Short mmCIF file of N, CA and C in Angstrom, two decimals:
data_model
loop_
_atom_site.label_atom_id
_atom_site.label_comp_id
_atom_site.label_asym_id
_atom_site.label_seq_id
_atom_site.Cartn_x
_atom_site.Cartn_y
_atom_site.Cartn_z
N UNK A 1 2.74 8.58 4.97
CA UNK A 1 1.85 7.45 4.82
C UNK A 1 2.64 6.15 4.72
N UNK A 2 3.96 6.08 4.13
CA UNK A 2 4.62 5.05 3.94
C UNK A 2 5.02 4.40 5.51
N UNK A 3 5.15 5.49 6.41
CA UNK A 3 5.48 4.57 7.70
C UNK A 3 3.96 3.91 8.13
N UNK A 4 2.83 4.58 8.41
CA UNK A 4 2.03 3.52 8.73
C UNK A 4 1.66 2.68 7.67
N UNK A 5 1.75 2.29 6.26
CA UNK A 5 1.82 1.41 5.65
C UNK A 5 2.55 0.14 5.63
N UNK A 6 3.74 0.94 6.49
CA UNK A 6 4.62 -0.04 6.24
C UNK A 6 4.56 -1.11 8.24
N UNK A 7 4.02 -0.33 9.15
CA UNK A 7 3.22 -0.73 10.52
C UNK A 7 2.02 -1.99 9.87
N UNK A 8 1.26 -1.12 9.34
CA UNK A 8 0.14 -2.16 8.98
C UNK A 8 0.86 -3.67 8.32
N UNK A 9 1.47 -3.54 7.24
CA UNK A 9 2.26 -4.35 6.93
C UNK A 9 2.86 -5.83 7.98
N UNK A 10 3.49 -4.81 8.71
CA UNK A 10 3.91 -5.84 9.84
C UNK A 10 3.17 -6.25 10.68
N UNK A 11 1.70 -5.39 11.30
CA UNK A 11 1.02 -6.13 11.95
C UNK A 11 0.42 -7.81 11.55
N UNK A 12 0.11 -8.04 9.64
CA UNK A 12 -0.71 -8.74 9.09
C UNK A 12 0.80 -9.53 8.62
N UNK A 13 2.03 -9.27 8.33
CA UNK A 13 2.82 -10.48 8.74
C UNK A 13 4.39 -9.96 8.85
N UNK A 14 4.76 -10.27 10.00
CA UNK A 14 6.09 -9.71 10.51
C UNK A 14 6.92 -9.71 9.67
N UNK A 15 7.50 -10.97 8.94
CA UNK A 15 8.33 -11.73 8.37
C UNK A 15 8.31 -10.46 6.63
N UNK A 16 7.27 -10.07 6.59
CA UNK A 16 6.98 -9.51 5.03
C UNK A 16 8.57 -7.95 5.28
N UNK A 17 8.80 -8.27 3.76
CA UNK A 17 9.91 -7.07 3.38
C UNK A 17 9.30 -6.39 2.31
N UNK A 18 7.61 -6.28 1.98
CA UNK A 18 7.05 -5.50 0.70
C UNK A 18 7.04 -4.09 1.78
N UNK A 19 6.91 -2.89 0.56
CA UNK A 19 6.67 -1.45 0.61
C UNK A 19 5.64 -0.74 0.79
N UNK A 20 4.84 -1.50 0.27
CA UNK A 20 3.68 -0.77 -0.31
C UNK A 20 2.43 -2.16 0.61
N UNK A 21 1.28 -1.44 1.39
CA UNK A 21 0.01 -2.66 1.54
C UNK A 21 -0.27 -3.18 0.25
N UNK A 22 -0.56 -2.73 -1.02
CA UNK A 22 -1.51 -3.66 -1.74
C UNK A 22 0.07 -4.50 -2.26
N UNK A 23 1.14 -4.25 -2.10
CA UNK A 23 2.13 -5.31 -2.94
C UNK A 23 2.50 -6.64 -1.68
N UNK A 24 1.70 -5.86 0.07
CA UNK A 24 1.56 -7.18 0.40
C UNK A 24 0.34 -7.68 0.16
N UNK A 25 -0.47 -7.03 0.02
CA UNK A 25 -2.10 -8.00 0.03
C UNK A 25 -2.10 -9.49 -1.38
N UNK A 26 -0.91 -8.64 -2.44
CA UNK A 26 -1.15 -9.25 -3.39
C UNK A 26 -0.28 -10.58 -2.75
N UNK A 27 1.15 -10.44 -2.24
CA UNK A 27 2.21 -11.43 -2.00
C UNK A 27 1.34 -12.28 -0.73
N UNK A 28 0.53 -11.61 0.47
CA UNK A 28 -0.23 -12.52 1.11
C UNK A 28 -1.27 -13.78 0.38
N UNK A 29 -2.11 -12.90 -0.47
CA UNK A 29 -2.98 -13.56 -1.32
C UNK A 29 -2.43 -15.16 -2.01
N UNK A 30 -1.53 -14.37 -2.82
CA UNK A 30 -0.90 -14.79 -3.74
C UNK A 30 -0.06 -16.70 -3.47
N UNK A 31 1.08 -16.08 -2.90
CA UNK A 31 1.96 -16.75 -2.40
C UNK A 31 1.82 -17.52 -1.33
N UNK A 32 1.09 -16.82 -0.23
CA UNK A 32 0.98 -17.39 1.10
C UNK A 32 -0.39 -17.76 1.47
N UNK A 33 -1.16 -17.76 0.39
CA UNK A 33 -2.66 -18.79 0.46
C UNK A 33 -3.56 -18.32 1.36
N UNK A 34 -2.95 -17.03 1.65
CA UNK A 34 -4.07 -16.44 2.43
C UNK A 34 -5.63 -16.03 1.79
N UNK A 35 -6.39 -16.29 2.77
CA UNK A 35 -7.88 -15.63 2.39
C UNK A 35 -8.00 -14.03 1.65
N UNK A 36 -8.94 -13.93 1.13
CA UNK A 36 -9.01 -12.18 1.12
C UNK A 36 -9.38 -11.70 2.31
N UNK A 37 -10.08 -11.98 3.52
CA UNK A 37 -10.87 -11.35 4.83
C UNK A 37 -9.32 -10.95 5.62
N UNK A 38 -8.82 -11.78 5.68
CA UNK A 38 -6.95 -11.80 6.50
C UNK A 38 -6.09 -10.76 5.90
N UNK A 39 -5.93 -10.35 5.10
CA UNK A 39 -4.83 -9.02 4.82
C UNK A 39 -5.05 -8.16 5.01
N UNK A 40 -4.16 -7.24 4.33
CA UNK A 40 -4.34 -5.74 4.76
C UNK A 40 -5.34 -4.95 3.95
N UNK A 41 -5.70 -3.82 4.33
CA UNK A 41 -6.68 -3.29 3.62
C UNK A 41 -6.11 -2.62 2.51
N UNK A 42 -6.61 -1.84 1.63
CA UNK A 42 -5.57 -1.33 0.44
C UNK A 42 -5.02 0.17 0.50
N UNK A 43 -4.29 0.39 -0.01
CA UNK A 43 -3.93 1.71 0.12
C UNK A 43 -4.82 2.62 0.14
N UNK A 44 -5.70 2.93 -0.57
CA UNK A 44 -7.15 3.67 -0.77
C UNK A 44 -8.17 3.25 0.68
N UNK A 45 -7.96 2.57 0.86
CA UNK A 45 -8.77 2.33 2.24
C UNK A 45 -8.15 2.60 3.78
N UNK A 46 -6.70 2.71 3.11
CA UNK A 46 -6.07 2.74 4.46
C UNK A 46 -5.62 4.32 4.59
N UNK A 47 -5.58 4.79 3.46
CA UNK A 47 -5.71 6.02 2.96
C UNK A 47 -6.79 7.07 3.37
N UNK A 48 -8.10 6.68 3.59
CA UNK A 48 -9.37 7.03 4.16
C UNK A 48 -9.27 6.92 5.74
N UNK A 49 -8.73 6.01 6.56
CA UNK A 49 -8.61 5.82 7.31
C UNK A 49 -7.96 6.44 8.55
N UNK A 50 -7.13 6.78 7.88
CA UNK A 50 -5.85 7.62 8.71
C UNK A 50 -6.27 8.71 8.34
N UNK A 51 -7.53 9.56 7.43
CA UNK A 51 -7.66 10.98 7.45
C UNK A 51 -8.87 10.76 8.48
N UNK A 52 -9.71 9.79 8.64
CA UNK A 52 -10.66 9.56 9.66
C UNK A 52 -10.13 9.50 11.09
N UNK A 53 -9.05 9.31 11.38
CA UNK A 53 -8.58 9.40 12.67
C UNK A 53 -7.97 10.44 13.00
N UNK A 54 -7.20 11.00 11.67
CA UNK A 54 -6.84 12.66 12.10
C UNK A 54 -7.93 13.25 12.44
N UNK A 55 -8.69 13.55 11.65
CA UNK A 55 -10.01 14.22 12.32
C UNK A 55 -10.19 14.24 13.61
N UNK A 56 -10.96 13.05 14.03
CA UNK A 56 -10.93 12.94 15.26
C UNK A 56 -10.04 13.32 16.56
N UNK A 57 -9.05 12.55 15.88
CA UNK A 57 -8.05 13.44 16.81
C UNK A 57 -7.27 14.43 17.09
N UNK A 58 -7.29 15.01 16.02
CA UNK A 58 -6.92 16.64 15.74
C UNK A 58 -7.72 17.45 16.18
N UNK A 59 -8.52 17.50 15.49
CA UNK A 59 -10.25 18.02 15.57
C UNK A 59 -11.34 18.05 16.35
N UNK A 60 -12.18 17.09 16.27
CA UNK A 60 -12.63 16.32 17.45
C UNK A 60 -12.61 16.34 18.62
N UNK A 61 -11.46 15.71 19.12
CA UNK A 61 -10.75 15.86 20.12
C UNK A 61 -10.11 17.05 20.79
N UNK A 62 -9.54 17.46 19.73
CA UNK A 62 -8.51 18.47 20.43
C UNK A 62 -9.63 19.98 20.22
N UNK A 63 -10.84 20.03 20.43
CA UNK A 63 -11.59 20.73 20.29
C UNK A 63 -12.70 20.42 21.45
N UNK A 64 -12.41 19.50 22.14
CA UNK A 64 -13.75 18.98 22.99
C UNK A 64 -14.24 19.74 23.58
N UNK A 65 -13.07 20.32 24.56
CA UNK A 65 -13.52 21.20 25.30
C UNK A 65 -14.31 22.88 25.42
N UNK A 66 -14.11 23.14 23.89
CA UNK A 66 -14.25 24.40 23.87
C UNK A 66 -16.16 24.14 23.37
N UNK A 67 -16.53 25.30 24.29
CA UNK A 67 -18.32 25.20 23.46
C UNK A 67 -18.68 25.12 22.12
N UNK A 68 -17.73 26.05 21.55
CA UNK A 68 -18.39 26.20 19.94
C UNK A 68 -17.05 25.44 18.75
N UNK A 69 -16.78 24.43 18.83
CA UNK A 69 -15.56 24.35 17.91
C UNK A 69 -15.81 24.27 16.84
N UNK A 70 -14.94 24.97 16.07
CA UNK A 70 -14.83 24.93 14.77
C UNK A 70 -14.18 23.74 13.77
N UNK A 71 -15.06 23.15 13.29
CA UNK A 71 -14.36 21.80 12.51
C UNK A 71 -14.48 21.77 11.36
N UNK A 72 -13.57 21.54 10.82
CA UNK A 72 -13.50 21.37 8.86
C UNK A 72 -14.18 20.41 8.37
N UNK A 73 -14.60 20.85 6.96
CA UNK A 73 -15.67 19.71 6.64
C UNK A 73 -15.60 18.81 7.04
N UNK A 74 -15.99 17.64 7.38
CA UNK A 74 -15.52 15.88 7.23
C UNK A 74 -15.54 15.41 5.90
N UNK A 75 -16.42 15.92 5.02
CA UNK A 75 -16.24 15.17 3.90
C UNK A 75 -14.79 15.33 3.27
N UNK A 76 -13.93 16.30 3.53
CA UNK A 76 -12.78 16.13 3.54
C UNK A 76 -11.77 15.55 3.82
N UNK A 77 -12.26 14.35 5.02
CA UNK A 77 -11.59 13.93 5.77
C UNK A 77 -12.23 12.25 6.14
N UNK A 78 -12.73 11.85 5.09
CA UNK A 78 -12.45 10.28 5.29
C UNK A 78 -14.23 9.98 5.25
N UNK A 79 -15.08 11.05 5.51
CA UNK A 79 -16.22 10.93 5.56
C UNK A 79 -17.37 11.52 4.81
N UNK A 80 -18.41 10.42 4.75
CA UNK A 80 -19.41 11.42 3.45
C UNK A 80 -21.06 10.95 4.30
N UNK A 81 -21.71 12.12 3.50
CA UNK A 81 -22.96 12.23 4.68
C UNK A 81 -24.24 10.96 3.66
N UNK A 82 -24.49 9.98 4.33
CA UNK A 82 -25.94 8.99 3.94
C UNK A 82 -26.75 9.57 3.85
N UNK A 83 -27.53 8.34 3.31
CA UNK A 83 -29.10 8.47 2.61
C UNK A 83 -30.08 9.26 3.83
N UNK A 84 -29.52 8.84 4.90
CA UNK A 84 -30.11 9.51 6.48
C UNK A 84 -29.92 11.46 6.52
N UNK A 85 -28.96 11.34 6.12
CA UNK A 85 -28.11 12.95 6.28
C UNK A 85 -27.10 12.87 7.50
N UNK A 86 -27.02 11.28 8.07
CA UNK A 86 -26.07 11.42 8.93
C UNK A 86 -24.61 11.08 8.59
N UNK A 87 -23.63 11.34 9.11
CA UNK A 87 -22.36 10.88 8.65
C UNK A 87 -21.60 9.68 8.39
N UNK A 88 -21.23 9.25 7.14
CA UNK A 88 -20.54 7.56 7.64
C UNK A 88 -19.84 7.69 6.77
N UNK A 89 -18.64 6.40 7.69
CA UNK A 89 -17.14 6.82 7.13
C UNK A 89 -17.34 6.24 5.39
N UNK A 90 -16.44 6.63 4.72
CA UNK A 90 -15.60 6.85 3.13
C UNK A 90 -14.80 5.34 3.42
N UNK A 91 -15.15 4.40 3.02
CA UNK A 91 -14.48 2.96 3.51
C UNK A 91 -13.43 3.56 2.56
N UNK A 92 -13.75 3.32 1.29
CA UNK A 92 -12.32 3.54 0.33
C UNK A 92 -13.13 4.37 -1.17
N UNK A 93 -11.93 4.53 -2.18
CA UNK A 93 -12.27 5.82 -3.16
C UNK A 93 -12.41 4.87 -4.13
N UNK A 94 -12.30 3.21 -4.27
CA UNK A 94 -12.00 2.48 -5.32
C UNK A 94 -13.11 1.60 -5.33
N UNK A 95 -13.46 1.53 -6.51
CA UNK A 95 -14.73 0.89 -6.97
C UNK A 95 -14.64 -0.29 -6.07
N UNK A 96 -16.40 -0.94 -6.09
CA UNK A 96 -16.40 -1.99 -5.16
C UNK A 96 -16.03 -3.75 -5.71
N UNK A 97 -15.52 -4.63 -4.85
CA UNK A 97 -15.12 -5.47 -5.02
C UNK A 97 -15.41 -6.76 -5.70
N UNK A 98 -16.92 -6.72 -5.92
CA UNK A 98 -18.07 -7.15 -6.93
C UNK A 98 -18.00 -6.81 -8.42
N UNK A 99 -17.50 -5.67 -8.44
CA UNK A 99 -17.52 -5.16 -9.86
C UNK A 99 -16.39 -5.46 -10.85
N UNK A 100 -15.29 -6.37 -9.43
CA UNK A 100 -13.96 -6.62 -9.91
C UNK A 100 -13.23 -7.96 -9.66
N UNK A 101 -14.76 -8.75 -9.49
CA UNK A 101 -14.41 -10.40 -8.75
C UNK A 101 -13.37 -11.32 -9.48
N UNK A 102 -13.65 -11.23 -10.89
CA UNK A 102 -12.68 -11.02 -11.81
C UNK A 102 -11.06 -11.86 -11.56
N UNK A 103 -10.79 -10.62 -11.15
CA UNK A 103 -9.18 -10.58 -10.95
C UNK A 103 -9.19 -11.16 -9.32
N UNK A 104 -10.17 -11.78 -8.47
CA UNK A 104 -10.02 -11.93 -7.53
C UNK A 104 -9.41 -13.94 -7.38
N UNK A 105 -10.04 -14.19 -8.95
CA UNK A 105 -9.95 -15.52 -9.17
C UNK A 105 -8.50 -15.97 -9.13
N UNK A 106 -7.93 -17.06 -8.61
CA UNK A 106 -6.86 -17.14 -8.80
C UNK A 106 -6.38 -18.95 -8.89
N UNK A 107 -5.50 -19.61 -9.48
CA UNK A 107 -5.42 -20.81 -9.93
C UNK A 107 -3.99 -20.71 -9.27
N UNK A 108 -3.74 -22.65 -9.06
CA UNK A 108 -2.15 -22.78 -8.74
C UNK A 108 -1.64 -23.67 -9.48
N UNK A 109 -1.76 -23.29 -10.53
CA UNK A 109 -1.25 -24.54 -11.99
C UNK A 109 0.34 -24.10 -11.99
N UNK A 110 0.67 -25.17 -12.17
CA UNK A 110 2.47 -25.23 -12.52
C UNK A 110 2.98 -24.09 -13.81
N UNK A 111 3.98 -23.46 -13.94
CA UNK A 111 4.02 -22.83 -15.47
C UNK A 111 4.70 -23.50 -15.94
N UNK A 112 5.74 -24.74 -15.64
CA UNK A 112 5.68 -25.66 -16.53
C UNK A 112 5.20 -26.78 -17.27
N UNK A 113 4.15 -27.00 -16.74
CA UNK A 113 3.00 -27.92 -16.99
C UNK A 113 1.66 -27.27 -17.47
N UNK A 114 1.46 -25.98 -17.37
CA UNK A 114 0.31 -25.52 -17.84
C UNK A 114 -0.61 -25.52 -17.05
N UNK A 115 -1.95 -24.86 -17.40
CA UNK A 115 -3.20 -25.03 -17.16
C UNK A 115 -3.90 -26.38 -17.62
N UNK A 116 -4.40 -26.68 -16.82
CA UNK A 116 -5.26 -28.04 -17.66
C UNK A 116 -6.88 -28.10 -17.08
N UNK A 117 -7.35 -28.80 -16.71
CA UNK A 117 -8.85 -29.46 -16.51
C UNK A 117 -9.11 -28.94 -15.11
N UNK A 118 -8.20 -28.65 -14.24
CA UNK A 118 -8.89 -28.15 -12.85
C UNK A 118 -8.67 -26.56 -12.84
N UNK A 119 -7.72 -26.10 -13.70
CA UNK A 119 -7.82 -24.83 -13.04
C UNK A 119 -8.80 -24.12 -12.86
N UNK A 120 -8.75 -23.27 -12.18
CA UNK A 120 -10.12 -22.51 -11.37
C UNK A 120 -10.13 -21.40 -13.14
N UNK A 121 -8.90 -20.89 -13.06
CA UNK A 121 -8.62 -19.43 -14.13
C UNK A 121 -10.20 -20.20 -15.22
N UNK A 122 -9.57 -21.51 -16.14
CA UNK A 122 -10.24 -22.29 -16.84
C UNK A 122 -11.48 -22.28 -17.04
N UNK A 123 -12.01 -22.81 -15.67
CA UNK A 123 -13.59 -22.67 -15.38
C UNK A 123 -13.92 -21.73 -15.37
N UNK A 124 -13.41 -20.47 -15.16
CA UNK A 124 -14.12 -19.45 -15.10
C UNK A 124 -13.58 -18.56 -16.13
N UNK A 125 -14.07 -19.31 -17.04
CA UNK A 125 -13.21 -18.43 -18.35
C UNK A 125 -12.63 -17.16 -18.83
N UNK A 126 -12.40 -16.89 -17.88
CA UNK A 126 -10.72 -15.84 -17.31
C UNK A 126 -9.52 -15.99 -17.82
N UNK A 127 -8.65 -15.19 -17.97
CA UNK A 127 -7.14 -15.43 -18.18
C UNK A 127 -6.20 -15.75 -17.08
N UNK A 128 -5.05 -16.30 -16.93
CA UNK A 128 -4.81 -16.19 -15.89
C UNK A 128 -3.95 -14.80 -15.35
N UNK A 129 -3.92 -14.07 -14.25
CA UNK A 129 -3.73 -12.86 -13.71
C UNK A 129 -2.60 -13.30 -12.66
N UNK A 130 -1.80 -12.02 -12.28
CA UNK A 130 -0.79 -11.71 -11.63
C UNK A 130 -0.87 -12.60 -10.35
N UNK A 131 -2.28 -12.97 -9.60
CA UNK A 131 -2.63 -13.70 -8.42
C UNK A 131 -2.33 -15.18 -8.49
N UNK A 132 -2.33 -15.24 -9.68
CA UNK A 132 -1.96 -17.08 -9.48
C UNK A 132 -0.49 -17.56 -9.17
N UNK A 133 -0.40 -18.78 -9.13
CA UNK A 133 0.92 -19.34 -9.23
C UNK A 133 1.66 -19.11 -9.97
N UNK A 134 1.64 -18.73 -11.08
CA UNK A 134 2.24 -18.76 -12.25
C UNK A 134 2.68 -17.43 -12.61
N UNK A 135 1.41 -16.79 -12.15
CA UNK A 135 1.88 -14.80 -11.70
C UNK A 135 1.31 -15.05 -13.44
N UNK A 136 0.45 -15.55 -14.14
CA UNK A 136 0.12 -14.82 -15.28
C UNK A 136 0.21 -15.87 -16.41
N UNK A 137 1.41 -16.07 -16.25
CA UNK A 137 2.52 -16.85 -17.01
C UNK A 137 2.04 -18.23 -17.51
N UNK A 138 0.92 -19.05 -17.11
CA UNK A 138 0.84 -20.15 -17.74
C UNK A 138 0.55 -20.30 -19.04
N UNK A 139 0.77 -21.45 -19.33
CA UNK A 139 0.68 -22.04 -20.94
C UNK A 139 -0.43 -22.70 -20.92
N UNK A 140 -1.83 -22.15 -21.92
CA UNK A 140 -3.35 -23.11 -21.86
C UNK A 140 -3.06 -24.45 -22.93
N UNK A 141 -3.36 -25.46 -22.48
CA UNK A 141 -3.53 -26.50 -24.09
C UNK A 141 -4.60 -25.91 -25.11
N UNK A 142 -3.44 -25.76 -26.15
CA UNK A 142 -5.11 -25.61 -27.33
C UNK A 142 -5.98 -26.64 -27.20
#
């Protein structure tokens, strides 16, 4: 998994030397002012993904031809059956992104100057988190 992690990686920015997708999603986010829609997806999603294409192409595929093929669950494999009873893919295993907007907030206050009157962290009476400028680290005025 680490080699196509580390593919995806480079597709969303050449220049990146992180290991892991979510330690670039965070350094894209983070550092390089990127949007959330623009990075990579997360390990758990990308994780789902690549068992959704084995399928297919293991399986699936390499079964087309025969009349009766035998295929292993899908829900094993990246997919879970809807409210329909039909199949749709397992986006990811990690709670949804609403439930965790949270930590999505992020401020670019100096850490030697502090937080003051604009930060976003501030207004939204949050702490500040690993995503900001400061990576955490700022100083609030009492």
């Amino acid at each position: 998994m680490s080699t196509i992690g580390r593919f995806v990686i480079l597709v969303y920015d050449r220049t990146s030397s992180c290991e892991s997708v979510d330690e670039a999603r965070q350094e894209l986010f983070t550092h390089k002012g990127r949007a959330i829609e623009p990075i990579p997806p997360t390990s758990a999603a990308l994780f789902q993904h690549a068992k959704r294409a084995l399928f297919q192409a293991a399986y699936v595929w390499g079964q087309a031809l025969l009349r009766t093929p035998e295929l292993p669950d899908p829900s094993d494999w990246g997919w879970r059956k809807g409210t329909s009873g039909m199949w749709e893919p397992l986006w990811t295993t990690l709670p949804e992104a609403c439930k965790s907007c949270q930590e999505l907030i992020k401020c670019g206050c100096n850490v030697d100057k502090g937080c003051r009157g604009r930060c976003k962290c501030v207004k939204a009476g949050v702490a500040c988190t690993t995503y900001c400028k400061g990576h955490g680290d700022c100083e609030r005025p009492s």
